XYZ file of C-alpha atoms in Angstrom:
223
model
C 18.103 26.762 -6.045
C 16.536 29.583 -8.080
C 12.858 30.301 -7.612
C 10.314 30.243 -10.432
C 10.202 34.057 -10.476
C 13.974 34.233 -10.871
C 13.810 31.837 -13.798
C 11.127 33.930 -15.479
C 13.221 37.093 -15.063
C 16.349 35.460 -16.449
C 14.441 33.703 -19.239
C 11.313 35.768 -19.968
C 10.379 33.515 -22.898
C 9.922 30.534 -20.524
C 6.542 30.360 -18.791
C 6.010 29.026 -15.272
C 4.433 25.822 -16.657
C 7.368 25.292 -19.008
C 9.728 25.877 -16.094
C 7.957 23.150 -14.082
C 8.224 20.791 -17.048
C 11.940 21.526 -17.456
C 12.472 20.830 -13.752
C 10.549 17.557 -14.075
C 12.603 16.351 -17.047
C 15.935 17.229 -15.436
C 15.005 15.496 -12.159
C 13.471 12.391 -13.733
C 15.601 9.981 -11.710
C 14.397 11.459 -8.407
C 10.811 10.889 -9.527
C 11.746 7.371 -10.604
C 12.977 6.816 -7.037
C 9.509 7.810 -5.773
C 7.887 5.149 -7.974
C 10.441 2.470 -7.082
C 10.351 3.349 -3.381
C 6.563 3.045 -3.212
C 6.747 -0.191 -5.210
C 9.301 -1.752 -2.850
C 7.384 -0.649 0.255
C 4.180 -2.307 -1.019
C 5.500 -5.445 -2.728
C 6.797 -7.079 0.475
C 4.555 -9.759 2.082
C 4.828 -8.407 5.623
C 3.717 -5.163 7.324
C 5.984 -2.288 6.365
C 5.788 1.479 6.927
C 3.196 3.135 4.650
C 4.507 4.035 1.198
C 3.701 7.706 1.763
C 6.614 7.883 4.229
C 9.140 7.301 1.441
C 7.129 9.615 -0.816
C 7.274 12.492 1.673
C 10.934 11.785 2.461
C 11.987 11.972 -1.193
C 9.791 15.011 -1.811
C 11.481 16.959 0.993
C 14.944 15.632 0.197
C 14.851 16.600 -3.499
C 12.260 19.422 -3.354
C 9.936 17.580 -5.748
C 6.542 18.602 -7.099
C 3.839 17.418 -4.686
C 1.342 16.182 -7.277
C 3.923 14.274 -9.310
C 5.085 12.604 -6.098
C 1.495 11.592 -5.300
C 0.757 10.284 -8.798
C 3.984 8.316 -9.186
C 3.884 7.094 -5.588
C 0.331 5.776 -5.935
C 1.181 4.086 -9.244
C 4.203 2.493 -7.574
C 2.026 1.246 -4.722
C -0.540 -0.190 -7.140
C 2.218 -1.978 -9.067
C 3.660 -3.337 -5.822
C 0.351 -4.624 -4.497
C -0.548 -6.111 -7.884
C 2.773 -7.970 -7.949
C 2.130 -9.148 -4.383
C -1.188 -10.733 -5.400
C 0.587 -12.563 -8.233
C 3.354 -14.237 -6.230
C 1.582 -14.824 -2.904
C -0.417 -17.847 -4.184
C 2.841 -19.531 -5.231
C 4.447 -18.751 -1.877
C 1.366 -19.913 0.047
C 1.334 -23.260 -1.769
C 4.930 -23.854 -0.686
C 4.666 -22.957 3.017
C 1.033 -23.671 4.035
C -0.892 -26.933 4.086
C -3.495 -27.406 1.305
C -6.269 -27.240 3.902
C -5.293 -23.702 4.973
C -5.142 -22.534 1.365
C -8.595 -24.015 0.727
C -9.925 -22.213 3.810
C -8.689 -18.833 2.643
C -9.979 -19.473 -0.889
C -13.359 -20.296 0.633
C -13.203 -17.032 2.594
C -12.389 -15.170 -0.639
C -15.379 -16.724 -2.404
C -17.682 -15.582 0.401
C -16.245 -12.067 0.246
C -16.680 -11.962 -3.555
C -20.354 -12.847 -3.176
C -20.906 -9.586 -1.291
C -20.342 -7.564 -4.470
C -20.363 -3.800 -3.893
C -20.288 -4.295 -0.113
C -16.867 -5.918 -0.322
C -15.693 -3.013 -2.506
C -16.822 -0.564 0.175
C -14.916 -2.538 2.807
C -11.757 -2.410 0.674
C -12.217 1.310 0.057
C -12.813 2.029 3.738
C -9.801 -0.027 4.813
C -7.586 1.735 2.249
C -8.623 5.102 3.677
C -7.613 4.104 7.199
C -4.072 4.699 8.528
C -3.345 0.968 8.501
C -0.928 -1.058 6.353
C -2.855 -2.775 3.560
C -0.553 -5.818 3.560
C -3.110 -8.076 5.340
C -5.731 -7.114 2.755
C -3.539 -8.151 -0.171
C -2.188 -11.239 1.560
C -5.777 -12.406 1.975
C -6.636 -11.488 -1.624
C -3.587 -13.291 -2.991
C -4.097 -16.448 -0.933
C -7.810 -16.427 -1.811
C -6.913 -16.232 -5.516
C -9.074 -13.151 -5.973
C -8.690 -11.490 -9.354
C -6.842 -8.143 -9.124
C -9.835 -6.399 -10.732
C -11.846 -7.362 -7.646
C -9.612 -5.381 -5.307
C -7.374 -2.930 -7.202
C -9.996 -0.317 -8.290
C -11.331 0.307 -4.767
C -7.786 0.226 -3.394
C -6.665 2.776 -5.998
C -9.396 5.241 -4.996
C -8.698 4.863 -1.290
C -4.935 4.928 -1.777
C -5.017 8.074 -3.910
C -7.178 9.926 -1.381
C -5.229 8.811 1.699
C -1.797 9.409 0.135
C -2.850 12.834 -1.146
C -3.839 13.839 2.381
C -0.731 12.271 3.927
C 1.739 13.860 1.491
C 0.151 17.307 1.799
C 0.106 17.058 5.592
C 3.713 15.884 5.558
C 4.607 18.747 3.234
C 3.179 21.356 5.598
C 3.938 19.740 8.956
C 7.412 18.298 8.471
C 10.445 20.501 8.721
C 12.878 17.761 7.743
C 13.650 14.082 7.474
C 13.993 13.739 11.260
C 10.303 14.595 11.683
C 9.306 11.833 9.278
C 11.524 9.270 11.017
C 10.071 10.246 14.390
C 6.554 9.833 13.000
C 7.451 6.404 11.604
C 8.456 5.350 15.138
C 5.491 6.972 16.884
C 2.912 5.114 18.962
C 0.390 5.454 16.129
C 2.744 3.667 13.736
C 3.517 0.964 16.284
C -0.209 0.448 16.934
C -0.836 0.156 13.181
C 1.879 -2.492 12.952
C 0.408 -4.463 15.857
C -3.085 -4.359 14.319
C -1.697 -5.524 10.977
C 0.027 -8.471 12.625
C -3.224 -9.348 14.411
C -5.114 -9.268 11.094
C -2.539 -11.567 9.507
C -2.678 -13.903 12.511
C -6.475 -14.016 12.234
C -6.243 -14.829 8.530
C -3.783 -17.655 9.118
C -4.867 -19.232 12.400
C -8.679 -18.959 12.405
C -10.479 -22.017 11.037
C -12.632 -20.239 8.453
C -14.598 -23.346 7.456
C -15.760 -23.794 11.058
C -16.475 -20.096 11.571
C -18.459 -19.505 8.368
C -20.258 -22.829 7.940
C -20.746 -23.946 11.552
C -20.540 -20.558 13.337
C -17.868 -22.034 15.593
C -14.708 -20.136 16.501
C -11.660 -22.375 16.319
C -7.938 -21.749 16.103
C -5.598 -24.012 14.164
C -1.843 -23.492 14.458
C -0.883 -26.575 12.452
C -0.930 -24.803 9.104
C 2.682 -25.164 7.978
C 3.956 -27.796 5.605
């Protein structure tokens, strides 16, 4: 692959910025893969590797522009999480008892009452190296409006993915490094914590905990 300087020498009338634009337009399908990959990673209703792993993988594989990868990857993640909040209520109605759905909706109402505090919690969680699937499962089941969660998630996601992609760009020498990181103890711990969060959402009796300050577990939640 020719460098930017080589392109300028061969075509002196083409600036570096124009060269970047030409490269972007000729590699549009690779950038589309970044968007679709991030979307698919974040639309599933169970903990999955962070979307930045596919973003870094495709960036290294196709030698893509870092900032375009970040922008398109974050937009793909937002689209995936938004879609998740739309179909989760329908799925929850089919597999969980009405009582469990009412509990989670009650939890969502209490969270919404916190206003800016709940936004700070969402932002902080999005900045942490944890899958955000439990957050959006709870939001979807609680019937929270996307506007109540997406803006704070977008800010946290953009910051965390920017850091992750840049670190992956400098630290990774190839795809094997990314795969090893995806199977590291940190990734496994993140998965375990996510599963614990989902278990807490599903099996804690939120009516008893919030109204009566009593901790109860209820495993009879399935239809």
